[in-house]
Amino acid sequence: MPRSLLSFLLLCALSVVHGQRVGLVLSGGGAVGLTHIGVIQALEENDIPIDYITGSSMGALIGGMYAAGLSPWEMDSLFSTDLYKIMAEGGIEEHFEYHFKKDHPDASLISLKFDLDTALQTSLPTNFRNPALLDFEQMRTFGPASALAGYDMDSLFVPYRCVASDLTDQRSVVFGKGDLAQAVRASMSYPFYFKPISVNGHLMMDGGLYNNFPSDVMYNDFLPDIIIGSNVANNSAPPSEDDLLSQLRAMMQEHTDYSVICENGVIIEPRTTATLFDFSDPSVAIRDGYTAAMERMPEILAQIQRRTPKGEVQARRASFRRRSPLMVVGDISIHGLTRSQTRYIARSLERRDRTITLDRLKPMYFRLIADRNIALMYPKATYDKAADHFDLDIYVKTEKDLEVSFGGMFSSRPINTGMVGLRYNLFGSTSARLEANSYFGKFYTAGQAKLRADLSTAVPLYLEPVFTLHRWDHFRSFTTFFDEVRPSFVVIREAWGGLNAGMGLGNKGLLRFDAKMAETKDSYYQTVDFTGQDTADVTSFRHFTSGLLLERNSLNRKQHANAGGALSASVRFITGDEETDL
């Protein structure tokens, strides 16, 4: 009888051990949150199972990648690539930047944008980083896993939850169903860094505003036996009356409970030299996360008796990814535009085949984003199981109607020049913009008006009528109090009007033809010894000119470029009559 009782107790103990379920909670923290990758590496190396995962902000991204079937070592490699560094900086890969859509460089330094239908209310930028590349690559990363799971996050490689902050209802939202890419993007939309996104009509921002460590979500949704938390965040200090940033932070953020809630739990708090927005060297944060987890590993091993061998995890991960559908796009739908604007976008994305891979779609997509009439594009892929492809919904936000620019050239010499520019966007069946600018200074004065229309043809083309005035005044830059006031030695006036037509050649090339009627008028003196009573000679040159320019430009800045190159070749024909009035 005692032997039977002992056997029963041993059987119960074994069932408890085998039934242990482990949840992993990942906090927000920007680039510091990359420590979570090192924590997961340490757990997998020691055969610690991860049965559920929840995250906020950066923790949502790392947790989402794990739930989508990526190993921590794959994440380590991905975050070390140039692609992920460009994504973090809000850039676009250099070979996808579209020179055809770029404006001719001018002297503008700052720009303000307005909407005419909102009583000329100006809009300050809501983000300092362009999320276009991030959104596209997250669709690529999370789309297949989300489709395989049937858009149920309980059916991912690991059941998953993330939190975002609903600015419309001012509450924390838990994502357990729907598109994984959209959920992660909502959770990691850090204020002023990446633009918030709309989900079902609600504006979503960084999950860390209301819940930066979703251990409560883990407990309520999954009720694991043990919770392991990886935390690199803390509550902000009380606001100071002299610190505006602390006051804004206090208004936006709610207090977060950084505990694991249940009695059986371990908090890992990595210490790292990585900073919030510095993604330049992910290996530092990942290494520090691994070190912190290994320091707590004896305690974790003591609390968790269940083991999941690495080979078993790798085999299950490989099976999950093998069953995921290929990311092939079928139907493309455009949202947020008028009918004529939608036709323009649709023609720009036309392809010959019924379906298209993301690698083939990507150059077309980023050429479209480069259009100055488009402020934002957000892609969402939904799997059509019957057709075995993804339907792509693109949500487009147009640029504001009016843009005012200010700039110039400032020097210690008397050649300072100010600049003001206006741009009015006209977006319909073509993408057009009406522009005017003026330069003003003692030495140089100019004005220009032009209208550029981009045609949505198979070969990218634009037409641009333009009218320009120039004036250069070569005055004497220094005089004494007793010098006689004299007119300028040379004054050059130029006026021309004509038509430019351009054709895109790949992403970096441009072929441009122009035809213009022009007049140049020079007022000058034949000798430096002249007085205010002397009359200047005037030479006029009325002419017609046309030219052909072939250029390739990949410079990364309009001034002081430190990457890329520029090459151009041109031919020009000029004919005209010159007259001189002595």
PDB file of N, CA and C in Angstrom, residues 95-138:
ATOM      1  N   HIS A  95      19.669  51.933 -53.646  1.00  0.00           N
ATOM      2  CA  HIS A  95      19.324  51.544 -55.019  1.00  0.00           C
ATOM      3  C   HIS A  95      17.831  51.635 -55.305  1.00  0.00           C
ATOM      4  N   PHE A  96      17.008  51.927 -54.288  1.00  0.00           N
ATOM      5  CA  PHE A  96      15.580  52.126 -54.511  1.00  0.00           C
ATOM      6  C   PHE A  96      15.186  53.598 -54.505  1.00  0.00           C
ATOM      7  N   GLU A  97      16.106  54.496 -54.236  1.00  0.00           N
ATOM      8  CA  GLU A  97      15.798  55.922 -54.300  1.00  0.00           C
ATOM      9  C   GLU A  97      15.617  56.324 -55.766  1.00  0.00           C
ATOM     10  N   TYR A  98      14.593  57.117 -56.028  1.00  0.00           N
ATOM     11  CA  TYR A  98      14.143  57.363 -57.403  1.00  0.00           C
ATOM     12  C   TYR A  98      14.500  58.784 -57.817  1.00  0.00           C
ATOM     13  N   HIS A  99      15.528  58.911 -58.632  1.00  0.00           N
ATOM     14  CA  HIS A  99      16.024  60.226 -59.034  1.00  0.00           C
ATOM     15  C   HIS A  99      15.015  60.979 -59.898  1.00  0.00           C
ATOM     16  N   PHE A 100      14.220  60.263 -60.684  1.00  0.00           N
ATOM     17  CA  PHE A 100      13.254  60.896 -61.584  1.00  0.00           C
ATOM     18  C   PHE A 100      12.278  61.798 -60.830  1.00  0.00           C
ATOM     19  N   LYS A 101      11.905  61.423 -59.615  1.00  0.00           N
ATOM     20  CA  LYS A 101      10.914  62.176 -58.845  1.00  0.00           C
ATOM     21  C   LYS A 101      11.533  63.270 -57.978  1.00  0.00           C
ATOM     22  N   LYS A 102      12.834  63.340 -57.927  1.00  0.00           N
ATOM     23  CA  LYS A 102      13.463  64.319 -57.048  1.00  0.00           C
ATOM     24  C   LYS A 102      13.386  65.718 -57.648  1.00  0.00           C
ATOM     25  N   ASP A 103      13.197  66.705 -56.783  1.00  0.00           N
ATOM     26  CA  ASP A 103      13.160  68.091 -57.228  1.00  0.00           C
ATOM     27  C   ASP A 103      14.558  68.576 -57.575  1.00  0.00           C
ATOM     28  N   HIS A 104      14.592  69.575 -58.463  1.00  0.00           N
ATOM     29  CA  HIS A 104      15.860  70.238 -58.720  1.00  0.00           C
ATOM     30  C   HIS A 104      16.292  70.936 -57.434  1.00  0.00           C
ATOM     31  N   PRO A 105      17.532  70.770 -56.990  1.00  0.00           N
ATOM     32  CA  PRO A 105      17.947  71.349 -55.702  1.00  0.00           C
ATOM     33  C   PRO A 105      17.784  72.867 -55.680  1.00  0.00           C
ATOM     34  N   ASP A 106      17.317  73.381 -54.556  1.00  0.00           N
ATOM     35  CA  ASP A 106      17.224  74.823 -54.368  1.00  0.00           C
ATOM     36  C   ASP A 106      17.828  75.177 -53.010  1.00  0.00           C
ATOM     37  N   ALA A 107      17.679  76.433 -52.606  1.00  0.00           N
ATOM     38  CA  ALA A 107      18.327  76.912 -51.388  1.00  0.00           C
ATOM     39  C   ALA A 107      17.430  76.819 -50.160  1.00  0.00           C
ATOM     40  N   SER A 108      16.350  76.060 -50.223  1.00  0.00           N
ATOM     41  CA  SER A 108      15.426  75.979 -49.092  1.00  0.00           C
ATOM     42  C   SER A 108      16.084  75.300 -47.898  1.00  0.00           C
ATOM     43  N   LEU A 109      15.775  75.817 -46.715  1.00  0.00           N
ATOM     44  CA  LEU A 109      16.277  75.258 -45.465  1.00  0.00           C
ATOM     45  C   LEU A 109      15.157  74.666 -44.621  1.00  0.00           C
ATOM     46  N   ILE A 110      14.018  75.341 -44.579  1.00  0.00           N
ATOM     47  CA  ILE A 110      12.873  74.848 -43.822  1.00  0.00           C
ATOM     48  C   ILE A 110      11.623  74.956 -44.684  1.00  0.00           C
ATOM     49  N   SER A 111      10.651  74.093 -44.400  1.00  0.00           N
ATOM     50  CA  SER A 111       9.396  74.096 -45.158  1.00  0.00           C
ATOM     51  C   SER A 111       8.225  73.926 -44.206  1.00  0.00           C
ATOM     52  N   LEU A 112       7.137  74.603 -44.515  1.00  0.00           N
ATOM     53  CA  LEU A 112       5.887  74.470 -43.774  1.00  0.00           C
ATOM     54  C   LEU A 112       4.802  74.039 -44.748  1.00  0.00           C
ATOM     55  N   LYS A 113       3.953  73.106 -44.316  1.00  0.00           N
ATOM     56  CA  LYS A 113       2.913  72.574 -45.189  1.00  0.00           C
ATOM     57  C   LYS A 113       1.534  72.923 -44.634  1.00  0.00           C
ATOM     58  N   PHE A 114       0.617  73.223 -45.555  1.00  0.00           N
ATOM     59  CA  PHE A 114      -0.725  73.659 -45.178  1.00  0.00           C
ATOM     60  C   PHE A 114      -1.764  72.890 -45.982  1.00  0.00           C
ATOM     61  N   ASP A 115      -2.969  72.800 -45.426  1.00  0.00           N
ATOM     62  CA  ASP A 115      -4.135  72.319 -46.162  1.00  0.00           C
ATOM     63  C   ASP A 115      -5.087  73.482 -46.353  1.00  0.00           C
ATOM     64  N   LEU A 116      -5.431  73.788 -47.580  1.00  0.00           N
ATOM     65  CA  LEU A 116      -6.301  74.933 -47.843  1.00  0.00           C
ATOM     66  C   LEU A 116      -7.715  74.716 -47.320  1.00  0.00           C
ATOM     67  N   ASP A 117      -8.169  73.468 -47.242  1.00  0.00           N
ATOM     68  CA  ASP A 117      -9.535  73.223 -46.787  1.00  0.00           C
ATOM     69  C   ASP A 117      -9.669  73.216 -45.270  1.00  0.00           C
ATOM     70  N   THR A 118      -8.586  73.509 -44.551  1.00  0.00           N
ATOM     71  CA  THR A 118      -8.664  73.619 -43.089  1.00  0.00           C
ATOM     72  C   THR A 118      -8.237  75.007 -42.657  1.00  0.00           C
ATOM     73  N   ALA A 119      -8.676  75.999 -43.430  1.00  0.00           N
ATOM     74  CA  ALA A 119      -8.432  77.408 -43.098  1.00  0.00           C
ATOM     75  C   ALA A 119      -6.950  77.697 -42.902  1.00  0.00           C
ATOM     76  N   LEU A 120      -6.148  77.103 -43.794  1.00  0.00           N
ATOM     77  CA  LEU A 120      -4.708  77.336 -43.775  1.00  0.00           C
ATOM     78  C   LEU A 120      -4.063  76.972 -42.446  1.00  0.00           C
ATOM     79  N   GLN A 121      -4.590  75.932 -41.782  1.00  0.00           N
ATOM     80  CA  GLN A 121      -3.948  75.471 -40.561  1.00  0.00           C
ATOM     81  C   GLN A 121      -2.672  74.733 -40.931  1.00  0.00           C
ATOM     82  N   THR A 122      -1.591  75.110 -40.328  1.00  0.00           N
ATOM     83  CA  THR A 122      -0.327  74.435 -40.597  1.00  0.00           C
ATOM     84  C   THR A 122      -0.234  73.165 -39.769  1.00  0.00           C
ATOM     85  N   SER A 123       0.561  72.250 -40.208  1.00  0.00           N
ATOM     86  CA  SER A 123       0.740  70.990 -39.496  1.00  0.00           C
ATOM     87  C   SER A 123       2.211  70.793 -39.192  1.00  0.00           C
ATOM     88  N   LEU A 124       2.523  70.661 -37.913  1.00  0.00           N
ATOM     89  CA  LEU A 124       3.871  70.302 -37.527  1.00  0.00           C
ATOM     90  C   LEU A 124       4.068  68.820 -37.812  1.00  0.00           C
ATOM     91  N   PRO A 125       5.285  68.395 -38.147  1.00  0.00           N
ATOM     92  CA  PRO A 125       5.505  66.976 -38.442  1.00  0.00           C
ATOM     93  C   PRO A 125       5.224  66.110 -37.225  1.00  0.00           C
ATOM     94  N   THR A 126       4.557  64.967 -37.437  1.00  0.00           N
ATOM     95  CA  THR A 126       4.266  64.044 -36.345  1.00  0.00           C
ATOM     96  C   THR A 126       5.299  62.937 -36.247  1.00  0.00           C
ATOM     97  N   ASN A 127       6.258  62.923 -37.150  1.00  0.00           N
ATOM     98  CA  ASN A 127       7.303  61.907 -37.084  1.00  0.00           C
ATOM     99  C   ASN A 127       8.573  62.445 -37.727  1.00  0.00           C
ATOM    100  N   PHE A 128       9.708  62.015 -37.187  1.00  0.00           N
ATOM    101  CA  PHE A 128      11.004  62.428 -37.702  1.00  0.00           C
ATOM    102  C   PHE A 128      11.647  61.346 -38.565  1.00  0.00           C
ATOM    103  N   ARG A 129      11.026  60.192 -38.651  1.00  0.00           N
ATOM    104  CA  ARG A 129      11.555  59.099 -39.449  1.00  0.00           C
ATOM    105  C   ARG A 129      10.479  58.623 -40.417  1.00  0.00           C
ATOM    106  N   ASN A 130      10.896  58.334 -41.642  1.00  0.00           N
ATOM    107  CA  ASN A 130       9.981  57.830 -42.667  1.00  0.00           C
ATOM    108  C   ASN A 130       9.789  56.320 -42.467  1.00  0.00           C
ATOM    109  N   PRO A 131       8.559  55.855 -42.227  1.00  0.00           N
ATOM    110  CA  PRO A 131       8.353  54.428 -41.942  1.00  0.00           C
ATOM    111  C   PRO A 131       8.139  53.559 -43.176  1.00  0.00           C
ATOM    112  N   ALA A 132       8.333  54.089 -44.378  1.00  0.00           N
ATOM    113  CA  ALA A 132       7.966  53.358 -45.599  1.00  0.00           C
ATOM    114  C   ALA A 132       8.682  52.016 -45.704  1.00  0.00           C
ATOM    115  N   LEU A 133       9.998  52.007 -45.528  1.00  0.00           N
ATOM    116  CA  LEU A 133      10.755  50.758 -45.650  1.00  0.00           C
ATOM    117  C   LEU A 133      10.395  49.806 -44.517  1.00  0.00           C
ATOM    118  N   LEU A 134      10.242  50.329 -43.319  1.00  0.00           N
ATOM    119  CA  LEU A 134       9.848  49.501 -42.178  1.00  0.00           C
ATOM    120  C   LEU A 134       8.520  48.802 -42.447  1.00  0.00           C
ATOM    121  N   ASP A 135       7.535  49.546 -42.929  1.00  0.00           N
ATOM    122  CA  ASP A 135       6.213  48.969 -43.172  1.00  0.00           C
ATOM    123  C   ASP A 135       6.270  47.871 -44.231  1.00  0.00           C
ATOM    124  N   PHE A 136       7.033  48.103 -45.292  1.00  0.00           N
ATOM    125  CA  PHE A 136       7.115  47.116 -46.369  1.00  0.00           C
ATOM    126  C   PHE A 136       7.801  45.839 -45.885  1.00  0.00           C
ATOM    127  N   GLU A 137       8.909  45.990 -45.169  1.00  0.00           N
ATOM    128  CA  GLU A 137       9.664  44.816 -44.730  1.00  0.00           C
ATOM    129  C   GLU A 137       8.946  44.066 -43.614  1.00  0.00           C
ATOM    130  N   GLN A 138       8.189  44.769 -42.777  1.00  0.00           N
ATOM    131  CA  GLN A 138       7.403  44.056 -41.767  1.00  0.00           C
ATOM    132  C   GLN A 138       6.298  43.241 -42.419  1.00  0.00           C
TER     133      GLN A 138
END
